[in-house]
Coordinates of C-alpha atoms in Angstrom, one line a residue:
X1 CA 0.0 0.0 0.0
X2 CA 1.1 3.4 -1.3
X3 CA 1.3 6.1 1.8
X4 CA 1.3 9.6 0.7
X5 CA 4.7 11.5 1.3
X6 CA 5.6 14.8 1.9
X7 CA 7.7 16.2 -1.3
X8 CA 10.0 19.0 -1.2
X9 CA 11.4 20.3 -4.5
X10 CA 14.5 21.6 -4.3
X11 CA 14.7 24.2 -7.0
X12 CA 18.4 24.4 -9.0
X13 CA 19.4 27.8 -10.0
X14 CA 19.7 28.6 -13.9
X15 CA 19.6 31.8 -15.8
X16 CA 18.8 34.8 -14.3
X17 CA 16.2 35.0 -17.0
X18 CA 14.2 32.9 -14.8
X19 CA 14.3 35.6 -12.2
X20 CA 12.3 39.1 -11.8
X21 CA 13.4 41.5 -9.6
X22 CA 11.9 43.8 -6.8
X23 CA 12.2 47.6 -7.5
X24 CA 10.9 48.2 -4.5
X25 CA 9.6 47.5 -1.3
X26 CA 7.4 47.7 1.9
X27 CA 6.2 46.5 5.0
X28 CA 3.1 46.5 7.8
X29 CA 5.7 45.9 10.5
X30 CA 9.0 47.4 10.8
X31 CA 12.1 47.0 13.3
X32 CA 13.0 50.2 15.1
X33 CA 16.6 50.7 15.7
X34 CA 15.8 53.6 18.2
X35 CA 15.6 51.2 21.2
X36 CA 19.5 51.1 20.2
X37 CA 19.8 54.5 20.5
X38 CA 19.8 55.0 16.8
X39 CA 17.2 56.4 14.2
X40 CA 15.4 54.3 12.0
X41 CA 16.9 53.8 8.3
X42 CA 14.7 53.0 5.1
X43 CA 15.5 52.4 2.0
X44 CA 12.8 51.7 -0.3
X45 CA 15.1 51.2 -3.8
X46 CA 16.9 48.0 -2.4
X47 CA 13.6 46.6 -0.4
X48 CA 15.6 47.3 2.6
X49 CA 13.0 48.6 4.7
X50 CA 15.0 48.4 8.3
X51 CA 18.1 48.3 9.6
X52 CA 18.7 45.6 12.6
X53 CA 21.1 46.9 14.6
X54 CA 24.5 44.3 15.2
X55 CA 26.9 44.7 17.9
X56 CA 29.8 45.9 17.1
X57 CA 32.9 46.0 19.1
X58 CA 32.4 46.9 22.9
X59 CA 30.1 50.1 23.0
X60 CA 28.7 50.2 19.7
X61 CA 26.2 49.2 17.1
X62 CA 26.1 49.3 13.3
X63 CA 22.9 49.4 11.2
X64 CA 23.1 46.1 8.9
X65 CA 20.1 46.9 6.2
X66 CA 21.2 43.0 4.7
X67 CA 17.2 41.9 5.2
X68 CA 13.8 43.4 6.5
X69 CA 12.8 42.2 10.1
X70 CA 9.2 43.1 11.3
X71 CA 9.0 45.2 15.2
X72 CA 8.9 41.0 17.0
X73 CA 6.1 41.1 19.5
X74 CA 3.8 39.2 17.6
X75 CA 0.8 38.2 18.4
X76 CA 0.1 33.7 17.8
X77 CA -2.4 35.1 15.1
X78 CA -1.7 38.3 14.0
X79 CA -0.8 38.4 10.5
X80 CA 2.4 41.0 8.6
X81 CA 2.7 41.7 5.2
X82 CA 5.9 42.5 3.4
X83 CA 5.1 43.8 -0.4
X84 CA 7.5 43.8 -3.4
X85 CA 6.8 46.0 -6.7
X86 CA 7.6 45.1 -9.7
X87 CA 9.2 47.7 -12.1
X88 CA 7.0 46.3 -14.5
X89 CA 3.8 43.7 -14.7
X90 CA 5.3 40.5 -15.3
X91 CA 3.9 36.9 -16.0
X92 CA 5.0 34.9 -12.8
X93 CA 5.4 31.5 -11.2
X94 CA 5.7 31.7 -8.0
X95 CA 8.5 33.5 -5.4
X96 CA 11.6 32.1 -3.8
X97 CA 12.0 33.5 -0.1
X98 CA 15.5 33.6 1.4
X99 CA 14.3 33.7 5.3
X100 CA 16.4 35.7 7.8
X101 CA 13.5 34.9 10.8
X102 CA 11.1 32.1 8.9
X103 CA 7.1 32.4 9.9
X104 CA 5.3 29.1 11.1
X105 CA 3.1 29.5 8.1
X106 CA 3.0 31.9 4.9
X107 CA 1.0 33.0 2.3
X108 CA 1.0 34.5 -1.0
X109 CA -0.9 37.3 -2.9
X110 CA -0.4 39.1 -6.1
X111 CA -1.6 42.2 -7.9
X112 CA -1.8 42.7 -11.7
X113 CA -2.3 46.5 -10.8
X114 CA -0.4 47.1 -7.7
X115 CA -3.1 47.9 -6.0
X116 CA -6.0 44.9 -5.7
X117 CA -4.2 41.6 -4.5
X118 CA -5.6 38.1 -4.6
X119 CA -4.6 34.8 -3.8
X120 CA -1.8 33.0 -5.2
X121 CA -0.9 30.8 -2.5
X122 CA -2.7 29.6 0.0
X123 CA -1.7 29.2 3.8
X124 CA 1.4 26.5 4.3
X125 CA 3.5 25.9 7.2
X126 CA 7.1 25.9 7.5
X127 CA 8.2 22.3 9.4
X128 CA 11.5 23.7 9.2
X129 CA 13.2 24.2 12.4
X130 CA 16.1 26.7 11.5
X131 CA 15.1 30.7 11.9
X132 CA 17.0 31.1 8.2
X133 CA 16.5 29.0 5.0
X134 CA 15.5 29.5 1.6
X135 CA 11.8 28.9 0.1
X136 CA 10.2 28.9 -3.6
X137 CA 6.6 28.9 -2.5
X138 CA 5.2 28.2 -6.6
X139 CA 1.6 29.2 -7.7
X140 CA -1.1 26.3 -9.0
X141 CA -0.8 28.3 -12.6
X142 CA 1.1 31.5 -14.2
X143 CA -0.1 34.7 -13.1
X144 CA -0.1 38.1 -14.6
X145 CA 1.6 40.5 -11.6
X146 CA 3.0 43.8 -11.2
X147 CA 3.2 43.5 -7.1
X148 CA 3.5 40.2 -4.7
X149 CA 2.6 40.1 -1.1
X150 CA 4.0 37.8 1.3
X151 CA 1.8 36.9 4.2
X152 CA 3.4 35.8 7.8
X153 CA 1.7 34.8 11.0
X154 CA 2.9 32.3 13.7
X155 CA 6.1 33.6 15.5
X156 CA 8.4 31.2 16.4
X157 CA 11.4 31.3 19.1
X158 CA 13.3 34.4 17.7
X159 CA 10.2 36.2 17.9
X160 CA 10.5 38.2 14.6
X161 CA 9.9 37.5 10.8
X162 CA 13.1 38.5 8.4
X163 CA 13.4 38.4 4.8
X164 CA 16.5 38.3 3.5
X165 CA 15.8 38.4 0.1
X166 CA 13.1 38.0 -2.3
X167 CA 12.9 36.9 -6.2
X168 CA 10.1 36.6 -8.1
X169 CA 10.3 33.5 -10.7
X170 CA 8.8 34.2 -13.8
X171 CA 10.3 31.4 -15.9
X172 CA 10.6 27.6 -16.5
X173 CA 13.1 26.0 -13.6
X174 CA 14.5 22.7 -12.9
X175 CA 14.5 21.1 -9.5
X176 CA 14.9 17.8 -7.6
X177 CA 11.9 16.2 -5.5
X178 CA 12.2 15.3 -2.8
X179 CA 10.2 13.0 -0.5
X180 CA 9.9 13.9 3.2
X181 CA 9.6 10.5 4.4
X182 CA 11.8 9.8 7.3
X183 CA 14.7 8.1 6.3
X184 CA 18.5 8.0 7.3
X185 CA 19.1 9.6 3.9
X186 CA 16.7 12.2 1.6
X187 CA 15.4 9.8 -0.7
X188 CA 14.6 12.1 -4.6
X189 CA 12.8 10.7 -7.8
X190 CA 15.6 9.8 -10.6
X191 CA 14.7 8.3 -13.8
X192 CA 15.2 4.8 -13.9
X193 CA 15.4 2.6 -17.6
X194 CA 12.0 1.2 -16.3
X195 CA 10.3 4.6 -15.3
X196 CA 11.2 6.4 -12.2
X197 CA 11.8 5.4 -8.4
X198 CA 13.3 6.6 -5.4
X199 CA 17.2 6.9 -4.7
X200 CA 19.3 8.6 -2.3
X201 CA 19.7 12.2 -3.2
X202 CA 23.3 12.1 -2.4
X203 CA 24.2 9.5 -4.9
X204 CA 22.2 10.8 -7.8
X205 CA 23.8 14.1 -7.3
X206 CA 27.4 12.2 -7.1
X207 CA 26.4 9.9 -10.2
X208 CA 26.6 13.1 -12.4
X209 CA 24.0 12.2 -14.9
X210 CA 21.3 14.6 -14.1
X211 CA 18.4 11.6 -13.6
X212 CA 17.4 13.7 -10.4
X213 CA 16.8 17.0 -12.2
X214 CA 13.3 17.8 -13.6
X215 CA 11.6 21.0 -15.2
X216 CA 8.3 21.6 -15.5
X217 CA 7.3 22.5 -19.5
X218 CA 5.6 25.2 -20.3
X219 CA 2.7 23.2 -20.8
X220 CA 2.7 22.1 -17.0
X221 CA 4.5 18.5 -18.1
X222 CA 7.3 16.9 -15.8
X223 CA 10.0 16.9 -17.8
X224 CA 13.4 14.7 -17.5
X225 CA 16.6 15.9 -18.1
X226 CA 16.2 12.6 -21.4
X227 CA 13.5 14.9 -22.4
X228 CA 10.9 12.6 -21.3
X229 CA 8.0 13.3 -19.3
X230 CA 6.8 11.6 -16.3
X231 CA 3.3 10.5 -17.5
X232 CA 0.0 8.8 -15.9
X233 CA -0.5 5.6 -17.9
X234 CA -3.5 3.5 -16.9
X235 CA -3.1 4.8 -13.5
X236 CA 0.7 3.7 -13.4
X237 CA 3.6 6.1 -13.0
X238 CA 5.5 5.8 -16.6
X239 CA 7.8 8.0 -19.1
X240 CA 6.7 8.5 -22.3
X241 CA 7.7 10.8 -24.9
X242 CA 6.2 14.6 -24.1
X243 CA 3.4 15.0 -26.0
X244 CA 0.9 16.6 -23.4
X245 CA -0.8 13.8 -22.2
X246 CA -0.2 14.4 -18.6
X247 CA 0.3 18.1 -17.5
X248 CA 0.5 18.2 -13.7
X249 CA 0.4 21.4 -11.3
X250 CA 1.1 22.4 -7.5
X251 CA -2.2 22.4 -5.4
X252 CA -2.8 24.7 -2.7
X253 CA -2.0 22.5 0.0
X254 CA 0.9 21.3 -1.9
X255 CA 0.9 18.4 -3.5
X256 CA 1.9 17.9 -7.4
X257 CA -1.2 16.8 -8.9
X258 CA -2.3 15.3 -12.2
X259 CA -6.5 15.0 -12.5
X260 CA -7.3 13.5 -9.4
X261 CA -4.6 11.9 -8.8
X262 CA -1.6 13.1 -6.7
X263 CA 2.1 11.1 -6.0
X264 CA 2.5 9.1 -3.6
X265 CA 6.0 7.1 -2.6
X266 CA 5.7 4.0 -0.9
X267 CA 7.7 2.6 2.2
X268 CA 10.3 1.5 -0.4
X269 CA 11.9 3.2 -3.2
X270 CA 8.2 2.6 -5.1
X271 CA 6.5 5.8 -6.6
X272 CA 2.6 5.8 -7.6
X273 CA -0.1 8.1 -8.5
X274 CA -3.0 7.3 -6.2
X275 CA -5.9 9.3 -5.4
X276 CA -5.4 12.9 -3.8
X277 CA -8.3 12.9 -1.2
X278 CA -6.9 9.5 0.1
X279 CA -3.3 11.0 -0.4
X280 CA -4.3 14.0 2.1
X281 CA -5.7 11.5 4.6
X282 CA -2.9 10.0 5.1
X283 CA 0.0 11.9 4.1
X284 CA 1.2 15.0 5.9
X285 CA -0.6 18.0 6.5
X286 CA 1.6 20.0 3.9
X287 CA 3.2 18.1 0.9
X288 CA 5.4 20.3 -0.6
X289 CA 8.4 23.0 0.5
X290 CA 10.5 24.5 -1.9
X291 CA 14.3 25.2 -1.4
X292 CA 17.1 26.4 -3.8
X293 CA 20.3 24.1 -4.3
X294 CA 22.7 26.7 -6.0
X295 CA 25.1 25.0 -8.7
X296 CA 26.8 26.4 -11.7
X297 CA 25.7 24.4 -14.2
X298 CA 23.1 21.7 -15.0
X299 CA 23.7 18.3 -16.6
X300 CA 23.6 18.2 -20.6

């Protein structure tokens, strides 16, 4: 029996063709130096909207305008905005977040006009423990946008929410994915001569053949660095030559989807595409987190 899994894709970085970015920037919730004994510095050009002050030698402190951090304090469910313009409207994908101080959970909006926002993403929750990381939270289809709002609620530990950096992605990207079964290693789908399966992410990144990289087409296929696609054939996983017959997308809470069914990995290295009601039963409250691996080239 097939157990839904938690994926993660693990985005690979490519041409900054892929990448739109922010002119500008602003917040609900800013940091105020002035309990430093300094006054507060903005600088809307660079979306560095506050400077956290660092210690710096004995007696003094520096103003280090490297990320945005909201004024901490938060309330369990109150919820701060951070909002990136566009210097012009652009058609978009989704947003890769470079956490200073990660959320519990985030959400997405976007704004063809720069002035009236709807959803892009819906609510997800970061399981990661670390206060810094990097996140592409991708939307269910392309989206026309000129501004993007990033929703935060849920303080954790550190008590504020930083952003580091933010990039909007507005083209094609490959990535690996990932399941977030527990296992002693990270287990990602590489294409086998059969179809695909599950192999230590390690040593398909070592093998040097690329069978754990995947893009998705422009047409919303899974595509395999052969130039495959992974298909749904009779209700079996398979790889057939890309001719549209299975176009597959991100739901809202996260899992890659194709119809009605969603994938699922087994207790072994077994991948399947079962149904995505029964997936969310039994599979983890969020299926999907996105995080950048940065590499200098991709396999040809």
């Amino acid at each position: 029996m097939f157990v839904a899994a938690l994926f993660f894709l693990h985005g690979l970085r490519a041409s900054a063709e892929r990448y739109a970015a922010f002119a500008t920037a602003e917040a609900s919730s800013v940091y105020s130096p002035a309990a430093f004994g300094a006054s507060m510095a903005t600088s809307a050009s660079s979306g560095c909207l506050c400077c956290f002050m660092r210690s710096h030698g004995k007696h003094a402190c520096v103003c280090d305008c490297r990320y945005w951090c909201s004024a901490g304090g938060h309330s369990a469910g109150q919820v701060v905005s951070w909002t990136g313009a566009l210097a012009s409207r652009r058609a978009l994908r989704g947003i890769n977040i470079h956490w200073s101080y990660a959320p519990a959970e985030v959400k997405v909006l976007v704004s063809a006009d720069g002035g009236n926002f709807e959803e892009a993403a819906g609510w997800r929750t970061n399981v990661r423990t670390e206060p810094s990381f990097e996140q592409a939270v991708m939307f269910a289809e392309v989206v026309s946008a000129k501004a993007v709002t990033i929703l935060m609620r849920g303080p954790k530990a550190w008590g504020f929410f930083g952003i580091a950096s933010a990039t909007a992605i507005s083209g094609p990207y490959p990535f690996m994915l990932v399941s977030g079964q527990a296992a002693v290693q990270e287990q990602c789908v590489v294409a086998k001569s059969h179809g695909v399966a599950l192999q230590p992410c390690l040593d398909a990144i070592v093998a040097g053949d690329g069978s754990e990289v995947l893009t998705f087409s422009e047409g919303g296929q899974l595509q395999l660095v052969s130039g495959q696609c992974l298909a749904v054939v009779g209700g079996l996983l398979s790889v057939e030559d890309c001719q549209g017959q299975s176009v597959w997308s991100l739901t809202a809470d996260g899992q890659v989807k194709h119809g009605n069914t969603c994938l699922s990995a087994g207790s072994n290295t077994e991948l399947a595409a079962v149904d995505c009601t029964l997936a969310s039963a039994e599979g983890a409250s969020k299926f999907l987190r996105l995080q950048w691996l940065r590499v200098t080239q991709l396999p040809h």
